[in-house]
Amino acid sequence: MCGIVGAVAQRNIVSVLIEGLRRLEYRGYDSCGVTVLGAEGPQRARSVERVADLDAQVRETHFEGVTGIAHTRWATHGAPTINNAHPIFSGNSLAIVHNGIIENYQPLREMLRGEGYEFVSQTDTEVIAHLIHSLYQGDLLAAVREAVRQLSGAYAIAVTHKDQPHTVVGARAGSPLVIGLGVGENFLASDALALAGSTERFIYLEEGDVCELTVEGVRVADRDGSEAEREVREVRAYGGAVELGPYRHYMQKEIFEQPRAISDTIPAANEFRPELFGANAAGVLEGIDSVLILACGTSYYAGLTAKYWLESIAKIPTQVEIASEYRYRDSVPNPRALVVAISQSGETADTIAAVKHAVSLGMRHTLAVCNVATSAMVRLTELKFLTHAGVEIGVASTKAFTTQLVALFVLSVTLGKLRGHVSQMQEANYLMQLRHLPAALNGVLALEPQIIAWASEFSRKENALFLGRSLHYPIALEGALKLKEISYIHAEAYPAGELKHGPLALVTEAMPVVTVAPNDALLEKLKSNMQEVRARRGELYVFADADTHIVSEDGIRVIRMPEHYGPLSPILHVVPLQLLAYHTACERGTDVDKPRNLAKSVTVE
């Protein structure tokens, strides 16, 4: 969601800025822009198309500059138009790019209008630009520091001024911002990936930090204005991960990377040990009596799946909350609960705020399940388990989801073992099943040609139902989400037993009903639910385990899964749902990797 790239160097940095924006395209955006400082002031190009269009503009106009900032914008205040695209100017001297939302922009706007400032955009960002301009007295760092004291909300900003042509100033609160350190040049970005190939040395700014970048070095001040020392980290930004290779889309590539990602995420240890979650995890995990999971979107569905594991394997009461709802309702805190936050990026604003809210209520035991070691969430929590999905470019999450499930299964077995509910033989069996997962997933991926045939039929539909039972109900939810995200087909998921309590009214021959059918204790119940669909002339599309005795016949299409996988079955069953969504979207000609209106990392409320 929105992307920032900034640079100050002794060379033309336009190509660095544009390449940085390309690497941030995965976050989702609907406009983009770049500005560099020239002798006559800031020079700007903006587009409501893709970064490729912006690149063509700057090549045509021979953009050059040693200092500049660039941005991909996901619209919040104001439609995606040229006037609302960043960088935003104040006069012909100051330029700014901004991620986040300023909550008190309206009174600030009225105040600045009273001072004679004219607004040409609908953005809250223009308020920041004019506010900094009004406070500027020859020191950009001081003006930014004073301006951010007056802002309420979330922001990461990068600012330039023509009177300081070799300086970029940044600030962050609630949105991520990272400094990249070079030799005779320095960089600023919302994600280290943007700077892959330019540097591997980074400083992750902390909440309230303001920084100044020049070719000579960087200065960082904390929220109180005091000079601050921040750790320099060596981070490989996985530049090669943005290469598409032989695949049509990043989503397809990432679906097929799941065996490797899961293999990398499975712990190398020969037992389920508390230390997998941190050096002091044993003392924490032994003292808890319940689990509270906080997450959004796909990560929330991972949490719902984990609830079944935690309660059946570890016998521990588990509550799963949508992070954006939890923080705004009255709840009953339990100081002995383990608060588990799940996020691919570790920068999800609602989830981070929900964790902070839980801690404020006295729930101090926290665990992050995350794919980014340097993220705000990992730095915030007491314990952590890092997934190893690698960079995920497609907005619709795939390998991040399945690696989250692996992490949560490891947590479930570890807690079960600590609580005396997992025997040594069961532990060995769980470990064996985990290690066989990558091979089992390769068998599922081999079903792609059959799924492509289904997708050609799905592409002509406008609605779909997904059914699952028990721990496969969250997988049905995830399958419906994937279909609606990238194909724009309306899809809903239900526990199959709820079909007769309302959704059955929607079932006709025009409504495909996707059913997840593992060979588990509820199989016969599920078969009865499927007959309810057939009796209403509904079309069933069933992903069935090999030994379920469900066969293709009139009204039922069946794709047979290669093997039954017990409690880890959700990890296998979600993959064909990902492929179905992907190939349906391809048939419909949508922008698979960057679906309309969506962003990869949701860093605003």
XYZ file of C-alpha atoms in Angstrom:
605
model
C 0.000 0.000 0.000
C 1.730 3.148 -1.271
C 5.468 3.111 -1.828
C 8.224 5.651 -1.180
C 11.667 5.829 -2.723
C 14.114 8.678 -2.168
C 17.777 9.211 -2.952
C 20.556 11.750 -2.657
C 23.742 10.967 -4.558
C 26.576 12.236 -6.745
C 25.049 10.660 -9.857
C 21.797 10.821 -11.749
C 19.376 8.889 -9.522
C 16.282 8.826 -11.764
C 16.832 5.190 -12.771
C 17.225 4.234 -9.085
C 13.915 5.911 -8.243
C 12.030 4.311 -11.129
C 13.474 0.860 -10.445
C 12.556 1.272 -6.788
C 8.957 2.005 -7.775
C 8.918 -1.090 -9.980
C 9.978 -3.199 -7.022
C 7.161 -1.670 -4.950
C 4.427 -2.295 -7.527
C 3.422 -5.429 -5.628
C 2.088 -3.260 -2.775
C -0.788 -2.045 -4.962
C -1.258 1.472 -6.361
C -3.378 3.524 -8.740
C -1.019 6.407 -9.564
C 2.694 7.116 -9.415
C 5.148 9.972 -9.726
C 8.713 11.178 -9.384
C 10.444 14.496 -8.773
C 14.090 15.524 -8.957
C 15.679 18.788 -7.908
C 17.067 20.893 -10.729
C 18.563 24.354 -10.915
C 15.114 25.903 -11.369
C 13.474 23.899 -8.586
C 11.715 20.560 -8.500
C 10.879 18.863 -11.801
C 7.986 16.414 -11.697
C 6.327 13.646 -13.720
C 3.133 11.838 -12.669
C 0.903 9.133 -14.103
C -2.379 7.367 -13.337
C -1.106 4.373 -15.327
C 1.635 1.938 -14.389
C 5.265 2.686 -13.532
C 6.179 1.751 -17.106
C 4.245 4.804 -18.321
C 6.055 7.017 -15.816
C 9.374 5.600 -16.993
C 8.488 6.477 -20.599
C 7.702 10.058 -19.542
C 11.009 10.631 -17.776
C 12.974 9.109 -20.631
C 11.211 11.340 -23.136
C 11.832 14.500 -21.102
C 15.430 13.511 -20.161
C 14.876 13.780 -16.422
C 18.137 14.171 -14.515
C 18.985 14.958 -10.927
C 21.140 13.895 -8.010
C 18.363 14.339 -5.423
C 14.812 13.070 -5.760
C 11.779 11.300 -4.359
C 9.225 8.998 -5.976
C 5.933 7.381 -5.015
C 3.251 4.848 -5.847
C -0.109 5.948 -4.417
C -3.080 3.862 -3.288
C -5.899 6.415 -3.076
C -7.410 7.335 0.278
C -8.226 11.059 0.193
C -9.169 11.941 -3.379
C -9.629 9.901 -6.526
C -6.638 8.585 -8.530
C -6.095 11.637 -10.736
C -2.997 13.500 -11.858
C -3.651 16.345 -9.414
C -3.878 13.891 -6.520
C -0.839 11.858 -7.544
C 2.374 12.304 -5.567
C 4.808 14.020 -5.341
C 2.730 16.943 -4.060
C 4.226 20.421 -4.265
C 3.961 23.527 -2.116
C 4.783 26.410 -4.399
C 7.655 25.617 -6.707
C 10.077 24.869 -3.907
C 8.935 21.994 -1.715
C 7.982 18.440 -2.768
C 6.622 15.632 -0.608
C 5.546 12.008 -0.886
C 3.417 10.444 1.831
C 2.125 7.058 2.954
C -0.648 6.920 5.545
C -3.643 9.018 6.589
C -3.662 12.349 8.426
C -6.721 12.366 10.669
C -6.672 16.087 11.532
C -6.076 17.271 7.963
C -9.355 19.227 7.810
C -8.635 21.765 10.596
C -5.044 22.083 9.349
C -6.358 22.722 5.842
C -8.612 25.521 7.088
C -5.766 27.058 9.088
C -3.445 27.038 6.064
C -6.123 28.484 3.807
C -6.346 31.338 6.291
C -2.635 31.883 5.794
C -3.130 32.208 2.041
C -2.277 28.705 0.833
C -4.256 27.407 -2.151
C -5.097 23.710 -2.451
C -5.071 22.081 -5.874
C -5.590 18.478 -4.761
C -8.067 16.579 -2.589
C -5.312 14.880 -0.633
C -4.439 15.085 3.032
C -0.808 15.087 1.837
C -1.058 18.629 0.482
C -1.763 19.781 4.035
C 1.615 18.379 5.140
C 3.375 20.048 2.189
C 1.963 23.500 2.945
C 2.462 23.079 6.691
C 6.167 22.285 6.256
C 6.480 25.137 3.740
C 4.924 27.553 6.242
C 7.433 26.518 8.917
C 10.527 26.476 6.679
C 13.204 29.006 7.668
C 16.251 27.577 5.942
C 16.396 24.243 7.815
C 14.232 21.521 6.260
C 14.874 19.034 9.075
C 13.684 21.542 11.671
C 10.586 22.418 9.618
C 9.612 18.759 9.202
C 10.213 18.052 12.876
C 7.952 20.951 13.865
C 5.283 20.021 11.314
C 4.931 16.373 12.353
C 4.301 17.461 15.935
C 1.042 18.931 14.638
C -0.081 15.796 12.751
C -2.493 13.161 14.031
C -2.691 9.834 12.242
C -0.216 7.623 10.416
C 2.500 8.777 8.056
C 5.785 8.035 6.396
C 7.037 11.023 4.398
C 9.996 12.069 2.283
C 10.527 15.775 1.575
C 12.851 17.880 -0.585
C 13.315 21.656 -0.900
C 15.007 23.539 -3.726
C 17.032 25.646 -1.246
C 18.683 22.449 0.056
C 19.283 20.638 -3.245
C 21.386 17.848 -1.736
C 19.063 16.870 1.125
C 16.132 14.510 1.626
C 14.255 14.574 4.942
C 12.035 11.717 6.119
C 9.750 11.027 9.063
C 7.566 8.146 10.201
C 4.798 7.366 12.671
C 2.610 4.318 12.127
C 3.949 3.617 8.617
C 7.304 1.962 7.871
C 10.327 3.843 6.553
C 13.876 2.592 6.104
C 17.182 4.331 5.338
C 19.567 2.669 2.890
C 23.250 3.487 3.361
C 25.519 3.717 0.338
C 28.976 5.091 -0.456
C 28.671 8.780 -1.319
C 24.892 8.303 -1.590
C 22.000 7.472 0.709
C 18.452 6.293 0.191
C 15.016 6.282 1.781
C 12.222 3.776 1.128
C 9.099 2.255 2.583
C 10.496 -1.246 1.946
C 14.078 -2.498 1.739
C 13.109 -4.421 -1.404
C 12.893 -1.098 -3.282
C 16.635 -0.624 -2.800
C 17.771 -4.121 -3.803
C 20.920 -3.733 -5.878
C 21.704 -0.291 -4.462
C 22.581 -1.243 -0.885
C 22.357 -4.014 1.696
C 22.915 -1.742 4.723
C 19.749 -0.415 6.324
C 18.521 1.590 9.286
C 14.921 0.894 10.293
C 13.456 4.091 11.657
C 11.506 3.860 14.889
C 8.157 5.394 15.745
C 8.385 9.204 15.721
C 11.833 9.374 14.094
C 12.808 12.198 11.741
C 15.888 11.806 9.535
C 18.069 13.868 7.210
C 19.941 12.310 4.280
C 22.850 13.930 2.446
C 25.705 12.454 0.410
C 27.946 12.836 3.452
C 25.769 10.810 5.794
C 22.508 10.569 7.717
C 21.166 12.100 10.920
C 18.289 10.673 12.931
C 16.325 12.445 15.658
C 13.757 10.777 17.908
C 10.249 12.067 18.617
C 11.662 14.408 21.295
C 14.130 15.946 18.847
C 17.207 14.356 20.414
C 19.922 12.860 18.200
C 19.351 9.108 18.041
C 21.651 6.197 17.256
C 19.872 3.494 15.265
C 21.276 0.037 14.520
C 22.664 -0.561 11.020
C 21.505 -3.935 9.711
C 22.853 -6.006 6.859
C 19.816 -7.207 4.895
C 19.766 -8.985 1.578
C 16.725 -7.513 -0.140
C 16.107 -10.498 -2.457
C 16.300 -8.527 -5.675
C 16.132 -11.738 -7.687
C 12.756 -12.549 -6.157
C 11.083 -9.926 -8.323
C 12.097 -11.740 -11.508
C 9.086 -13.476 -13.046
C 10.967 -16.290 -14.782
C 8.866 -18.704 -16.885
C 5.552 -17.892 -15.177
C 2.723 -15.746 -16.557
C 2.177 -13.901 -13.272
C 3.823 -13.592 -9.873
C 0.807 -15.260 -8.277
C 1.343 -18.376 -10.372
C 5.042 -18.332 -9.549
C 4.304 -18.009 -5.846
C 1.750 -20.829 -5.887
C 4.423 -23.103 -7.352
C 7.038 -21.867 -4.859
C 5.006 -23.255 -1.950
C 6.828 -26.596 -1.597
C 10.129 -24.745 -1.268
C 8.668 -22.058 1.040
C 7.141 -24.664 3.339
C 10.350 -26.697 3.376
C 12.274 -23.568 4.397
C 9.732 -22.760 7.132
C 9.626 -26.208 8.752
C 12.089 -26.141 11.678
C 15.247 -28.191 11.231
C 15.014 -29.447 14.828
C 14.006 -33.051 15.475
C 11.479 -32.039 18.109
C 8.919 -29.338 18.817
C 10.734 -27.072 21.281
C 9.600 -23.755 22.848
C 12.944 -22.248 21.792
C 11.652 -22.224 18.194
C 9.709 -19.128 19.277
C 12.493 -17.327 21.143
C 15.140 -17.885 23.797
C 12.747 -17.194 26.694
C 9.728 -18.906 25.133
C 9.624 -21.879 27.500
C 8.818 -19.744 30.537
C 6.185 -17.818 28.611
C 4.439 -20.774 26.974
C 4.368 -22.832 30.169
C 2.518 -20.042 31.974
C -0.304 -19.336 29.523
C -3.838 -20.725 29.796
C -5.379 -19.506 26.518
C -4.548 -18.048 23.105
C -5.846 -14.872 21.450
C -5.126 -14.625 17.716
C -5.225 -11.201 16.025
C -5.072 -10.871 12.241
C -6.701 -9.443 9.106
C -7.763 -10.896 5.754
C -6.004 -14.074 4.685
C -3.992 -14.116 7.926
C -7.290 -14.135 9.835
C -8.280 -17.322 8.005
C -4.944 -18.844 8.998
C -5.857 -17.989 12.581
C -9.275 -19.620 12.232
C -7.595 -22.814 11.013
C -5.152 -22.670 13.915
C -8.019 -22.500 16.398
C -8.988 -26.062 15.429
C -5.393 -27.258 15.870
C -4.806 -25.450 19.150
C -7.973 -26.739 20.729
C -7.723 -30.317 19.414
C -3.954 -30.860 19.753
C -2.982 -28.543 22.629
C -6.409 -28.529 24.370
C -6.040 -24.789 24.969
C -8.970 -22.352 24.635
C -8.415 -20.155 21.586
C -10.120 -16.979 20.426
C -9.605 -15.514 16.930
C -10.324 -11.825 16.387
C -10.327 -9.557 13.334
C -7.715 -7.029 14.436
C -9.590 -3.956 13.210
C -12.647 -4.959 15.283
C -10.866 -6.141 18.425
C -9.187 -2.833 19.180
C -12.462 -0.897 19.103
C -14.682 -3.088 21.257
C -14.939 -3.821 24.950
C -13.265 -7.140 25.651
C -12.329 -9.172 28.714
C -8.520 -9.259 28.963
C -6.701 -12.305 30.291
C -3.138 -11.600 31.499
C -2.316 -15.314 31.086
C -3.299 -15.422 27.412
C -0.745 -15.635 24.616
C -1.528 -12.938 22.044
C -0.566 -14.227 18.580
C -0.341 -11.630 15.808
C -0.242 -12.920 12.224
C 0.910 -10.772 9.293
C 2.813 -11.430 6.093
C 4.474 -8.012 6.064
C 4.594 -7.340 9.783
C 3.467 -3.791 8.978
C -0.328 -4.327 8.939
C -1.550 -1.221 10.770
C -4.697 -2.729 12.295
C -2.889 -5.813 13.598
C -0.044 -3.808 15.127
C -2.545 -1.465 16.800
C -4.546 -4.445 18.093
C -1.422 -5.952 19.688
C -0.620 -2.636 21.348
C -4.215 -2.462 22.596
C -3.984 -5.984 24.051
C -0.726 -5.091 25.805
C -2.322 -1.936 27.209
C -4.996 -4.170 28.761
C -2.334 -6.173 30.593
C -1.829 -8.985 28.079
C 1.945 -8.805 27.890
C 2.745 -12.219 26.366
C 2.884 -11.669 22.606
C 4.032 -13.710 19.609
C 4.435 -12.579 15.984
C 4.042 -15.006 13.081
C 5.559 -13.030 10.257
C 7.495 -13.238 7.010
C 9.719 -10.166 7.536
C 12.389 -10.331 10.237
C 12.906 -6.563 10.370
C 9.231 -5.579 10.498
C 7.571 -3.421 13.139
C 5.500 -6.364 14.392
C 8.533 -8.595 14.973
C 10.260 -5.784 16.839
C 7.129 -5.200 18.923
C 6.410 -8.698 20.229
C 8.023 -10.750 22.985
C 8.236 -13.961 20.924
C 8.364 -14.555 17.186
C 8.268 -17.278 14.567
C 9.569 -16.260 11.168
C 8.088 -17.894 8.111
C 10.391 -18.241 5.124
C 8.065 -17.631 2.214
C 10.481 -15.187 0.609
C 9.209 -12.055 -1.089
C 5.555 -12.319 -2.097
C 4.767 -9.940 -4.965
C 1.184 -10.896 -5.889
C -1.405 -8.962 -3.890
C -3.450 -12.140 -3.324
C -1.472 -14.060 -0.719
C -0.579 -17.698 -1.412
C 2.751 -18.935 -0.085
C 2.606 -16.522 2.861
C -0.687 -18.161 3.901
C 0.527 -21.750 3.743
C 3.749 -20.939 5.605
C 1.678 -19.203 8.289
C -0.294 -22.436 8.640
C 2.951 -24.364 9.091
C 4.054 -21.936 11.819
C 0.715 -22.199 13.620
C 0.753 -25.993 13.428
C 4.235 -25.979 14.999
C 2.886 -23.742 17.768
C -0.079 -26.074 18.332
C 2.079 -29.194 18.669
C 4.630 -27.378 20.849
C 1.905 -26.224 23.247
C 0.330 -29.681 23.172
C 3.628 -31.242 24.127
C 4.211 -28.743 26.966
C 0.701 -29.387 28.305
C 1.127 -33.165 28.209
C -1.325 -33.821 25.378
C 1.201 -34.915 22.710
C 3.063 -38.181 23.243
C 6.538 -38.884 21.940
C 5.076 -41.109 19.232
C 2.561 -38.437 18.188
C 5.329 -35.827 18.070
C 7.398 -38.034 15.753
C 4.366 -38.607 13.533
C 3.567 -34.887 13.327
C 7.185 -34.151 12.420
C 7.177 -36.822 9.716
C 3.951 -35.410 8.236
C 5.377 -31.892 8.214
C 8.509 -32.987 6.397
C 6.497 -34.863 3.782
C 4.375 -31.766 3.033
C 6.572 -30.372 0.214
C 6.393 -33.673 -1.699
C 2.658 -33.923 -1.099
C 2.208 -30.355 -2.385
C 4.028 -31.208 -5.607
C 1.400 -33.885 -6.138
C -1.362 -31.294 -5.706
C 0.305 -28.848 -8.106
C 0.244 -31.589 -10.749
C -3.558 -31.188 -10.779
C -3.226 -27.812 -12.546
C -4.390 -29.039 -16.015
C -7.662 -30.355 -14.549
C -8.224 -27.099 -12.673
C -7.638 -25.081 -15.872
C -10.553 -26.950 -17.437
C -12.801 -25.967 -14.529
C -11.622 -22.357 -14.727
C -12.950 -21.970 -18.277
C -16.426 -22.751 -16.906
C -16.028 -20.596 -13.796
C -14.984 -17.582 -15.839
C -18.537 -17.279 -17.181
C -20.088 -17.151 -13.683
C -20.727 -14.102 -11.541
C -21.380 -15.833 -8.200
C -20.049 -18.892 -6.377
C -20.463 -20.692 -3.067
C -17.659 -22.470 -1.216
C -18.365 -25.157 1.389
C -16.175 -26.783 4.000
C -16.549 -28.356 7.421
C -14.466 -28.270 10.608
C -10.892 -27.096 9.993
C -11.621 -26.945 6.244
C -14.258 -24.239 6.686
C -11.547 -21.528 6.961
C -10.007 -23.016 3.800
C -13.344 -22.528 2.028
C -13.293 -18.919 3.260
C -9.809 -18.462 1.845
C -10.829 -20.028 -1.481
C -13.787 -17.650 -1.788
C -11.573 -14.683 -0.924
C -9.021 -15.612 -3.585
C -11.719 -15.921 -6.266
C -13.312 -12.570 -5.477
C -9.948 -10.775 -5.076
C -8.543 -11.500 -8.496
C -11.425 -12.598 -10.757
C -14.042 -10.155 -9.360
C -16.577 -12.991 -9.139
C -18.719 -12.628 -6.034
C -18.005 -15.608 -3.782
C -19.074 -16.585 -0.287
C -18.055 -19.452 1.959
C -20.096 -21.302 4.565
C -19.731 -24.242 6.898
C -21.536 -26.889 4.874
C -23.932 -27.591 7.742
C -25.180 -23.985 7.496
C -26.314 -24.437 3.907
C -29.920 -25.105 4.858
C -29.979 -22.045 7.143
C -30.104 -19.540 4.301
C -27.515 -19.969 1.523
C -29.486 -22.809 -0.060
C -31.899 -20.156 -1.337
C -29.179 -19.003 -3.743
C -28.496 -22.407 -5.268
C -29.537 -22.841 -8.908
C -27.891 -24.370 -11.975
C -26.182 -20.986 -12.449
C -24.462 -21.116 -9.032
C -21.286 -23.241 -8.865
C -20.731 -24.750 -5.410
C -17.083 -25.554 -4.631
C -16.737 -28.192 -1.941
C -13.652 -29.168 0.055
C -14.108 -32.874 0.810
C -11.337 -34.523 2.867
C -11.796 -38.014 4.218
C -12.379 -36.978 7.826
C -14.952 -37.624 10.545
C -17.485 -35.276 8.928
C -17.329 -36.755 5.415
C -20.755 -38.441 5.563
C -22.322 -35.234 6.892
C -20.686 -33.340 4.033
C -22.040 -35.815 1.487
C -25.554 -35.104 2.796
C -24.959 -31.368 2.322
C -23.827 -32.037 -1.242
C -27.068 -33.911 -1.929
C -28.987 -30.840 -0.760
C -27.231 -28.892 -3.515
C -27.932 -31.533 -6.165
C -31.632 -31.604 -5.227
C -31.782 -27.878 -6.158
C -29.993 -28.496 -9.496
C -26.827 -26.861 -8.218
C -23.487 -27.675 -9.882
C -20.933 -29.162 -7.482
C -17.180 -28.812 -8.007
C -15.550 -31.109 -5.463
C -11.918 -31.400 -4.354
C -12.094 -34.873 -2.795
C -9.539 -37.083 -1.117
C -8.784 -40.287 -2.992
C -10.650 -42.554 -0.575
C -13.888 -40.569 -0.193
C -15.795 -42.581 -2.847
C -17.133 -39.344 -4.356
C -17.239 -39.763 -8.135
C -18.032 -37.511 -11.074
C -21.604 -37.870 -12.312
C -24.454 -35.627 -13.417
C -24.223 -32.408 -11.394
C -20.924 -33.329 -9.716
C -17.435 -32.669 -11.030
C -14.632 -34.184 -8.980
C -10.894 -33.547 -8.874
C -9.230 -36.178 -6.751
C -6.516 -35.111 -4.321
C -3.437 -37.365 -4.369
C -3.574 -38.329 -0.687
C -5.360 -37.709 2.613
C -3.225 -35.734 5.008
C -4.979 -35.737 8.376
C -4.689 -32.546 10.462
C -2.387 -30.936 7.865
C -4.945 -31.463 5.095
C -5.925 -27.736 5.013
C -2.458 -26.882 3.682
C -2.959 -29.242 0.749
C -6.602 -28.409 0.063
C -6.062 -24.655 -0.187
C -3.640 -24.998 -3.118
C -6.194 -26.155 -5.737
C -8.460 -23.305 -4.600
C -5.596 -20.884 -5.278
C -5.106 -22.387 -8.731
C -8.832 -22.235 -9.475
C -8.953 -18.538 -8.613
C -5.783 -17.842 -10.584
C -6.833 -19.567 -13.801
C -10.376 -18.165 -13.608
C -8.909 -14.671 -13.361
C -6.647 -15.399 -16.348
C -9.686 -16.504 -18.371
C -11.459 -13.252 -17.465
C -8.427 -11.128 -18.363
C -8.073 -9.335 -15.030
C -4.863 -7.879 -13.607
C -4.010 -10.934 -11.517
C -1.055 -9.572 -9.557
C -2.490 -6.108 -8.973
C -6.276 -6.451 -8.601
C -8.277 -3.235 -8.629
C -8.693 -1.282 -5.397
C -6.455 -3.609 -3.358
C -3.019 -3.227 -1.816
C -0.472 -5.774 -0.647
C 0.565 -4.336 2.693
C -2.294 -2.473 4.349
C -0.492 0.147 6.408
C -3.488 2.406 7.097
C -6.734 1.768 8.967
